[in-house]
XYZ file of C-alpha atoms in Angstrom:
490
model
C 0.000 0.000 0.000
C 1.400 3.391 -0.947
C 1.990 6.254 1.495
C 0.543 8.754 -1.000
C -3.211 8.454 -0.753
C -4.918 7.884 -4.109
C -1.843 6.467 -5.859
C -0.948 2.859 -6.554
C 2.786 3.577 -6.088
C 4.772 6.243 -4.294
C 7.711 6.222 -6.687
C 8.560 4.865 -10.116
C 12.286 4.148 -10.678
C 13.630 4.803 -14.171
C 17.168 3.604 -14.871
C 19.418 1.806 -17.337
C 20.064 -1.901 -16.867
C 23.801 -1.337 -17.347
C 23.900 0.825 -14.199
C 22.739 -2.063 -12.006
C 25.427 -4.557 -12.932
C 27.628 -5.386 -9.899
C 31.270 -4.387 -10.249
C 34.390 -4.226 -8.119
C 33.539 -7.347 -6.113
C 30.057 -6.189 -5.058
C 27.090 -8.545 -4.995
C 24.539 -5.789 -5.704
C 24.595 -3.169 -8.436
C 24.356 0.559 -7.721
C 20.621 0.814 -8.494
C 19.681 -2.185 -6.327
C 21.713 -0.789 -3.427
C 20.241 2.670 -3.957
C 16.612 1.474 -4.015
C 17.141 -0.678 -0.910
C 18.646 2.262 0.977
C 15.960 4.664 -0.277
C 13.166 2.404 0.990
C 14.848 1.919 4.370
C 15.424 5.647 4.924
C 11.874 6.617 3.927
C 10.466 3.989 6.288
C 12.628 5.428 9.063
C 11.557 8.982 8.192
C 7.809 8.370 7.761
C 7.249 5.244 9.828
C 5.812 3.374 6.853
C 7.105 1.339 3.928
C 7.577 3.140 0.607
C 5.817 1.547 -2.368
C 8.388 1.646 -5.168
C 7.761 0.251 -8.632
C 10.853 -0.777 -10.520
C 11.439 -3.504 -13.041
C 14.741 -5.077 -12.099
C 14.532 -8.023 -14.463
C 13.566 -6.960 -17.985
C 15.379 -3.769 -18.930
C 17.250 -5.098 -21.935
C 16.504 -2.021 -24.011
C 14.897 -3.430 -27.155
C 11.337 -4.247 -26.047
C 8.170 -2.158 -26.326
C 6.851 -0.365 -23.280
C 4.495 -2.914 -21.729
C 0.969 -2.206 -20.429
C 2.341 -2.920 -16.968
C 4.835 -0.060 -17.359
C 2.098 2.291 -18.567
C -0.111 1.373 -15.631
C 2.696 1.755 -13.085
C 3.728 5.129 -14.523
C 0.199 6.473 -14.551
C -0.387 5.424 -10.938
C 2.884 6.655 -9.395
C 3.111 9.803 -7.266
C 6.642 10.530 -8.496
C 9.528 9.324 -10.596
C 13.194 8.926 -9.670
C 15.408 9.052 -12.746
C 18.954 7.717 -12.361
C 20.754 9.617 -15.097
C 23.969 8.280 -16.611
C 25.552 7.922 -20.065
C 23.913 4.477 -20.314
C 20.521 5.989 -19.465
C 20.875 8.678 -22.140
C 21.828 6.082 -24.770
C 18.934 3.753 -23.935
C 15.986 3.925 -26.349
C 13.953 1.934 -23.812
C 14.582 4.539 -21.098
C 13.526 7.245 -23.524
C 10.234 5.448 -24.192
C 9.736 4.805 -20.472
C 10.364 8.463 -19.620
C 8.002 9.657 -22.336
C 5.301 7.276 -21.121
C 5.562 8.528 -17.547
C 5.450 12.213 -18.494
C 2.532 11.692 -20.851
C 0.667 9.875 -18.089
C 1.295 12.742 -15.682
C -0.019 15.303 -18.139
C -3.067 13.203 -18.929
C -4.253 12.840 -15.333
C -5.352 15.490 -12.863
C -2.841 14.495 -10.192
C 0.447 15.902 -9.061
C 3.719 14.187 -9.883
C 7.283 15.030 -8.937
C 10.471 14.278 -10.823
C 13.642 13.573 -8.823
C 16.850 13.560 -10.873
C 19.702 11.434 -9.463
C 22.962 11.826 -11.411
C 25.428 8.965 -11.098
C 27.894 10.570 -13.516
C 28.808 14.222 -14.035
C 26.739 15.187 -17.075
C 26.494 18.623 -18.660
C 23.009 20.128 -18.433
C 22.612 20.285 -22.198
C 23.114 16.505 -22.424
C 20.088 15.826 -20.237
C 16.660 15.218 -21.765
C 14.986 18.547 -22.433
C 12.227 17.788 -19.907
C 14.800 17.548 -17.111
C 17.205 20.371 -17.950
C 15.498 22.875 -15.663
C 15.365 20.569 -12.624
C 17.972 20.709 -9.855
C 19.248 17.185 -9.246
C 21.111 15.145 -6.659
C 24.759 14.309 -7.499
C 25.654 10.735 -6.545
C 29.020 10.715 -8.270
C 32.651 11.004 -7.257
C 35.262 12.934 -9.261
C 38.684 11.338 -9.525
C 41.995 13.137 -9.162
C 42.455 13.634 -12.928
C 39.622 16.224 -12.691
C 37.733 14.704 -15.626
C 36.771 11.138 -14.717
C 33.695 10.477 -12.577
C 31.978 7.340 -11.264
C 29.026 6.493 -8.995
C 29.558 6.880 -5.248
C 30.423 3.608 -3.501
C 28.695 2.938 -0.198
C 31.183 0.146 0.448
C 34.058 2.668 0.383
C 34.470 4.157 3.851
C 35.648 7.531 2.494
C 32.465 7.905 0.413
C 29.868 6.338 2.719
C 28.972 9.541 4.576
C 28.666 11.574 1.357
C 26.419 8.877 -0.133
C 24.114 8.756 2.887
C 23.999 12.529 3.346
C 22.746 12.936 -0.229
C 20.409 9.999 0.100
C 18.871 11.508 3.251
C 18.383 14.823 1.477
C 16.550 13.063 -1.347
C 14.500 11.121 1.205
C 13.541 14.352 2.978
C 12.312 15.879 -0.259
C 10.437 12.687 -1.167
C 8.830 12.731 2.288
C 7.907 16.409 1.916
C 6.353 15.697 -1.475
C 4.268 12.789 -0.160
C 3.156 14.843 2.851
C 2.180 17.714 0.548
C 0.073 15.368 -1.578
C -1.860 14.265 1.488
C -2.562 17.908 2.387
C -3.829 18.937 -1.055
C -7.407 18.664 -2.203
C -7.618 16.504 -5.357
C -9.283 19.222 -7.397
C -6.338 21.568 -6.756
C -3.663 19.194 -8.000
C -1.742 20.217 -11.080
C -0.162 18.230 -13.879
C 3.521 18.056 -12.897
C 5.525 19.692 -10.131
C 9.228 20.269 -9.724
C 10.683 19.052 -6.433
C 10.364 21.676 -3.705
C 10.437 21.290 0.044
C 7.383 22.280 2.022
C 8.730 25.067 4.202
C 7.467 27.980 6.231
C 6.319 30.700 3.854
C 8.300 33.212 5.927
C 11.514 31.168 5.887
C 14.518 33.274 4.800
C 15.561 32.768 1.190
C 19.105 32.597 -0.129
C 20.341 32.451 -3.716
C 23.145 29.895 -3.971
C 24.768 30.559 -7.338
C 25.604 27.791 -9.768
C 29.290 26.886 -9.826
C 31.982 25.522 -12.091
C 32.381 21.734 -12.241
C 35.207 21.681 -9.679
C 32.898 23.057 -6.958
C 29.720 21.012 -7.519
C 30.178 18.905 -4.370
C 30.937 21.919 -2.143
C 27.819 23.683 -3.432
C 25.707 20.608 -2.766
C 27.135 20.422 0.766
C 26.156 24.048 1.445
C 22.713 23.638 -0.085
C 21.974 20.498 1.943
C 23.095 22.171 5.180
C 20.916 25.237 4.628
C 17.835 23.255 3.634
C 18.167 21.059 6.712
C 17.986 24.242 8.803
C 14.722 25.183 7.068
C 15.988 27.917 4.738
C 14.722 28.210 1.177
C 17.624 27.784 -1.243
C 17.169 29.284 -4.709
C 17.173 28.683 -7.617
C 14.660 25.859 -7.716
C 15.085 25.572 -11.464
C 18.047 26.157 -13.731
C 18.180 29.539 -15.400
C 18.123 29.837 -19.171
C 21.463 29.437 -20.935
C 20.110 30.003 -24.440
C 18.838 33.498 -23.657
C 21.280 35.511 -21.541
C 18.780 38.355 -20.982
C 16.277 35.830 -19.627
C 19.027 34.327 -17.447
C 19.630 37.742 -15.873
C 15.895 38.310 -15.383
C 15.409 34.932 -13.694
C 18.355 35.535 -11.380
C 17.156 39.047 -10.574
C 13.670 37.735 -9.693
C 15.158 35.263 -7.212
C 17.494 37.879 -5.753
C 14.613 40.274 -5.149
C 12.987 37.766 -2.794
C 16.242 36.652 -1.137
C 18.097 38.029 1.859
C 21.465 36.738 0.735
C 23.478 35.861 -2.377
C 26.134 33.179 -1.888
C 28.728 32.283 -4.517
C 31.479 29.667 -4.284
C 34.552 30.552 -6.357
C 37.552 28.617 -7.578
C 40.346 28.954 -10.154
C 37.953 28.678 -13.137
C 35.981 31.594 -14.603
C 33.320 29.312 -16.103
C 31.645 29.219 -19.486
C 32.565 32.175 -21.725
C 30.413 31.264 -24.719
C 27.847 33.939 -23.798
C 29.616 36.114 -21.202
C 33.172 37.306 -22.071
C 34.385 37.295 -18.446
C 32.626 34.049 -17.538
C 29.246 33.186 -16.017
C 30.576 33.629 -12.464
C 31.191 37.318 -13.212
C 27.726 37.667 -14.724
C 26.032 36.223 -11.616
C 28.010 38.475 -9.283
C 27.288 41.564 -11.386
C 23.522 40.948 -11.241
C 23.678 40.376 -7.479
C 25.719 43.558 -7.111
C 22.982 45.496 -8.909
C 20.185 44.132 -6.701
C 21.706 43.643 -3.233
C 23.947 45.625 -0.926
C 27.428 44.246 -0.315
C 26.439 43.154 3.182
C 23.952 40.771 1.514
C 26.606 39.183 -0.716
C 28.877 36.373 0.485
C 31.486 34.949 -1.868
C 33.869 32.195 -0.812
C 37.159 30.648 -1.812
C 39.213 27.830 -0.359
C 41.962 29.273 1.897
C 44.398 26.825 0.277
C 43.860 28.426 -3.133
C 46.832 30.619 -4.086
C 45.301 33.438 -6.142
C 48.617 34.578 -7.623
C 49.125 31.169 -9.270
C 45.837 31.311 -11.213
C 46.429 31.853 -14.925
C 42.920 33.078 -15.711
C 42.939 36.857 -15.156
C 39.138 37.080 -14.891
C 38.951 34.337 -12.261
C 41.781 35.996 -10.340
C 40.071 39.402 -10.414
C 36.790 37.917 -9.165
C 38.574 36.220 -6.277
C 40.035 39.570 -5.188
C 36.670 41.283 -4.687
C 36.155 42.613 -1.129
C 33.076 40.403 -0.673
C 35.134 37.179 -1.011
C 35.827 35.262 2.205
C 38.708 32.843 2.624
C 37.758 30.249 5.226
C 36.845 26.609 5.709
C 33.561 25.392 4.247
C 32.145 24.633 7.711
C 32.876 28.205 8.826
C 31.195 29.529 5.682
C 28.040 27.481 6.321
C 27.811 28.744 9.883
C 28.284 32.354 8.719
C 25.498 32.019 6.142
C 23.134 30.476 8.703
C 23.911 33.144 11.305
C 23.234 35.895 8.768
C 19.917 34.370 7.714
C 18.859 33.789 11.337
C 19.295 37.418 12.362
C 15.980 39.195 12.903
C 14.936 40.991 9.762
C 15.394 44.694 10.236
C 12.477 47.002 9.717
C 13.083 48.608 6.377
C 13.193 52.363 6.734
C 14.068 54.395 3.690
C 17.603 55.638 4.396
C 18.493 59.268 4.013
C 20.850 59.325 1.009
C 24.350 60.557 1.722
C 25.639 63.667 0.051
C 28.934 63.854 -1.884
C 30.575 67.108 -2.945
C 32.529 66.326 -6.141
C 34.833 69.300 -6.574
C 36.895 69.851 -9.716
C 38.523 72.621 -11.706
C 37.413 73.432 -15.248
C 39.826 71.087 -17.053
C 38.556 68.129 -14.996
C 34.833 68.941 -15.112
C 34.010 66.414 -17.867
C 35.591 63.563 -15.876
C 33.927 64.819 -12.686
C 30.557 64.773 -14.462
C 31.020 61.065 -15.225
C 31.639 60.342 -11.555
C 28.738 62.540 -10.424
C 26.346 60.804 -12.812
C 27.409 57.358 -11.532
C 26.974 58.403 -7.886
C 23.553 59.895 -8.610
C 22.489 56.691 -10.389
C 23.465 54.771 -7.240
C 21.283 56.818 -4.932
C 23.614 59.560 -3.675
C 22.979 63.296 -3.563
C 25.759 64.920 -5.576
C 26.837 68.539 -5.189
C 28.678 70.040 -8.167
C 31.343 72.765 -7.946
C 30.016 76.348 -7.753
C 29.391 77.943 -11.127
C 29.097 81.588 -10.039
C 31.167 84.377 -11.573
C 30.902 86.622 -8.501
C 33.643 85.644 -5.973
C 31.403 86.228 -2.946
C 28.598 84.148 -4.429
C 31.087 81.419 -5.425
C 32.504 81.347 -1.887
C 29.028 81.096 -0.338
C 28.053 78.166 -2.590
C 31.351 76.388 -1.939
C 30.997 76.709 1.866
C 27.363 75.612 1.672
C 28.397 72.451 -0.167
C 31.082 71.694 2.417
C 28.695 72.350 5.286
C 26.081 69.839 4.144
C 28.021 67.027 2.449
C 28.995 63.759 4.152
C 31.937 63.289 1.805
C 34.294 65.485 -0.179
C 35.874 64.142 -3.374
C 38.528 66.231 -5.135
C 39.371 65.429 -8.758
C 43.102 65.395 -9.388
C 43.380 64.974 -13.150
C 44.703 67.870 -15.185
C 44.670 70.315 -12.282
C 47.891 71.318 -10.510
C 48.885 69.600 -7.238
C 48.733 72.946 -5.448
C 44.988 73.245 -6.110
C 44.356 69.931 -4.301
C 46.438 71.027 -1.307
C 44.677 74.380 -1.150
C 41.236 72.755 -1.291
C 42.061 70.308 1.509
C 43.387 73.067 3.799
C 40.491 75.442 3.098
C 37.933 72.655 3.506
C 39.417 71.725 6.887
C 38.526 75.201 8.164
C 34.887 74.769 7.184
C 34.891 71.259 8.599
C 35.985 72.607 11.977
C 32.795 74.667 12.191
C 30.427 71.786 11.394
C 28.339 70.077 14.083
C 29.438 66.705 12.648
C 32.692 66.339 10.683
C 32.939 65.235 7.066
C 32.827 61.424 7.079
C 35.048 60.648 4.099
C 37.794 62.728 2.492
C 39.012 61.502 -0.886
C 41.033 62.418 -3.927
C 40.209 60.766 -7.235
C 43.391 60.609 -9.294
C 42.026 61.023 -12.818
C 43.454 61.013 -16.336
C 45.863 61.516 -17.859
C 48.401 59.074 -16.357
C 51.715 60.804 -15.642
C 55.245 59.531 -15.086
C 56.440 59.557 -12.385
C 53.352 58.673 -10.386
C 51.007 61.651 -9.914
C 50.623 61.039 -6.194
C 54.343 61.549 -5.683
C 53.895 65.074 -7.108
C 51.090 65.911 -4.734
C 53.236 66.367 -1.632
C 50.223 66.061 0.685
C 49.978 63.721 3.665
C 46.680 63.457 5.516
C 45.804 60.227 7.312
C 42.048 60.514 6.698
C 42.487 61.047 2.947
C 41.522 58.131 0.673
C 42.841 57.913 -2.893
C 40.959 56.438 -5.868
C 43.202 55.409 -8.759
C 41.455 56.286 -12.039
C 44.387 57.652 -14.039
C 43.387 55.632 -17.085
C 39.767 56.735 -16.997
C 36.459 55.975 -15.335
C 36.805 52.881 -13.104
C 33.623 51.513 -11.531
C 35.574 49.182 -9.240
C 37.320 52.139 -7.617
C 34.035 53.995 -7.209
C 32.469 50.968 -5.535
C 35.428 50.933 -3.160
C 34.633 54.574 -2.398
C 30.928 53.894 -1.707
C 31.842 50.862 0.431
C 34.011 53.169 2.562
C 31.275 55.769 2.733
C 28.670 53.208 3.835
C 30.997 51.452 6.296
C 29.757 51.727 9.907
C 31.818 53.650 12.421
C 34.498 56.229 12.036
C 36.196 55.868 8.647
C 39.202 57.915 9.676
């Protein structure tokens, strides 16, 4: 008798016969071992036996789909697909899969598809119906970084990984069966993706897709967070054929998430659509939507950044939002961040920046002012009065009300910068609260020797932005990070 009320079977197992042949001295093949363990864990979790339909005798690959298969597929609450190269090559598996999906669409009941990968397969190699589903990796990568094989429960070093992933699958199967029991039949849809039943108010986190070398670490983080009751996005893979749609899908998830987490390694990722790699694309979208305090990037502390040949991967790893720590420490940090009480959102008063420049540097200053304004800051331009008294009044007014002063040191003489700093200090002394951030943006053109050596000005609170070769968004983000940093910047 099935656990899911109204269904003849709880799960239908779809697999290739070749994947259940014993090897390496084992008496049971991978699929037989997997199904046995799956049934035992579900019984432990739910206190009842799982009704699984699987044909472990007649999967030769050249027979028609029997009426028994059609009946089992149409009466199963879900399907577990064990994906492998043998599965993808099997015409029988293709017919079996098609039969199950057609049965789901034809009946007014809910079905779930659980993808179990026993080899590392590129998304585009999967059947189209499964490419958007997030699966469960049950494979081990060997030390040549290209060969993979199914996890071995009889290997002590792999036993815990195998059972951790099995238990995660079991939890999601249990959640799905519980959800079926809670739904009224008339409200059931045609086919559902696998999603845990969680508190609607549970914090959400976007855990970015990773390069192949970090798949297991990402799965470890995802499993840990889901076990704590957090909602981990994405639930479906984003489009790779349409990059604009990919950005939109990521943005939609980010807008409902409290945190963006990205695991980074020495690889920049696929460059077929994004010149700097997909990892850069994902970070750039997150950077547009979330504040830096809501972005956590991670790298292995054993990774030597200077030895990485890929310049884009190296630059990404040097971002200020990247943490270098153990994976366990990262998981705890993510959980602690998500568990903090959500702050009441009060519209912040935008900070004010006085961008001061002489005539020759006004065009460059306008670029910076426009960028700051686009990012929510109030920007004060240099006075434009011909009357000296009026000019002086406007200049002092700007200095009195700004939170930050930025001087543009491009084509102007070093003496002008020194004079502005000294004169501004006098106004600052009369303010009720001092200027928070003093900065000099070293603008074009580049000069030899270094322009800063010509300045001859030492002031501990002064921060320098290096933009000699033109507008540099990275430097401006460093400036805004300093301006938004809590506490006394100086």
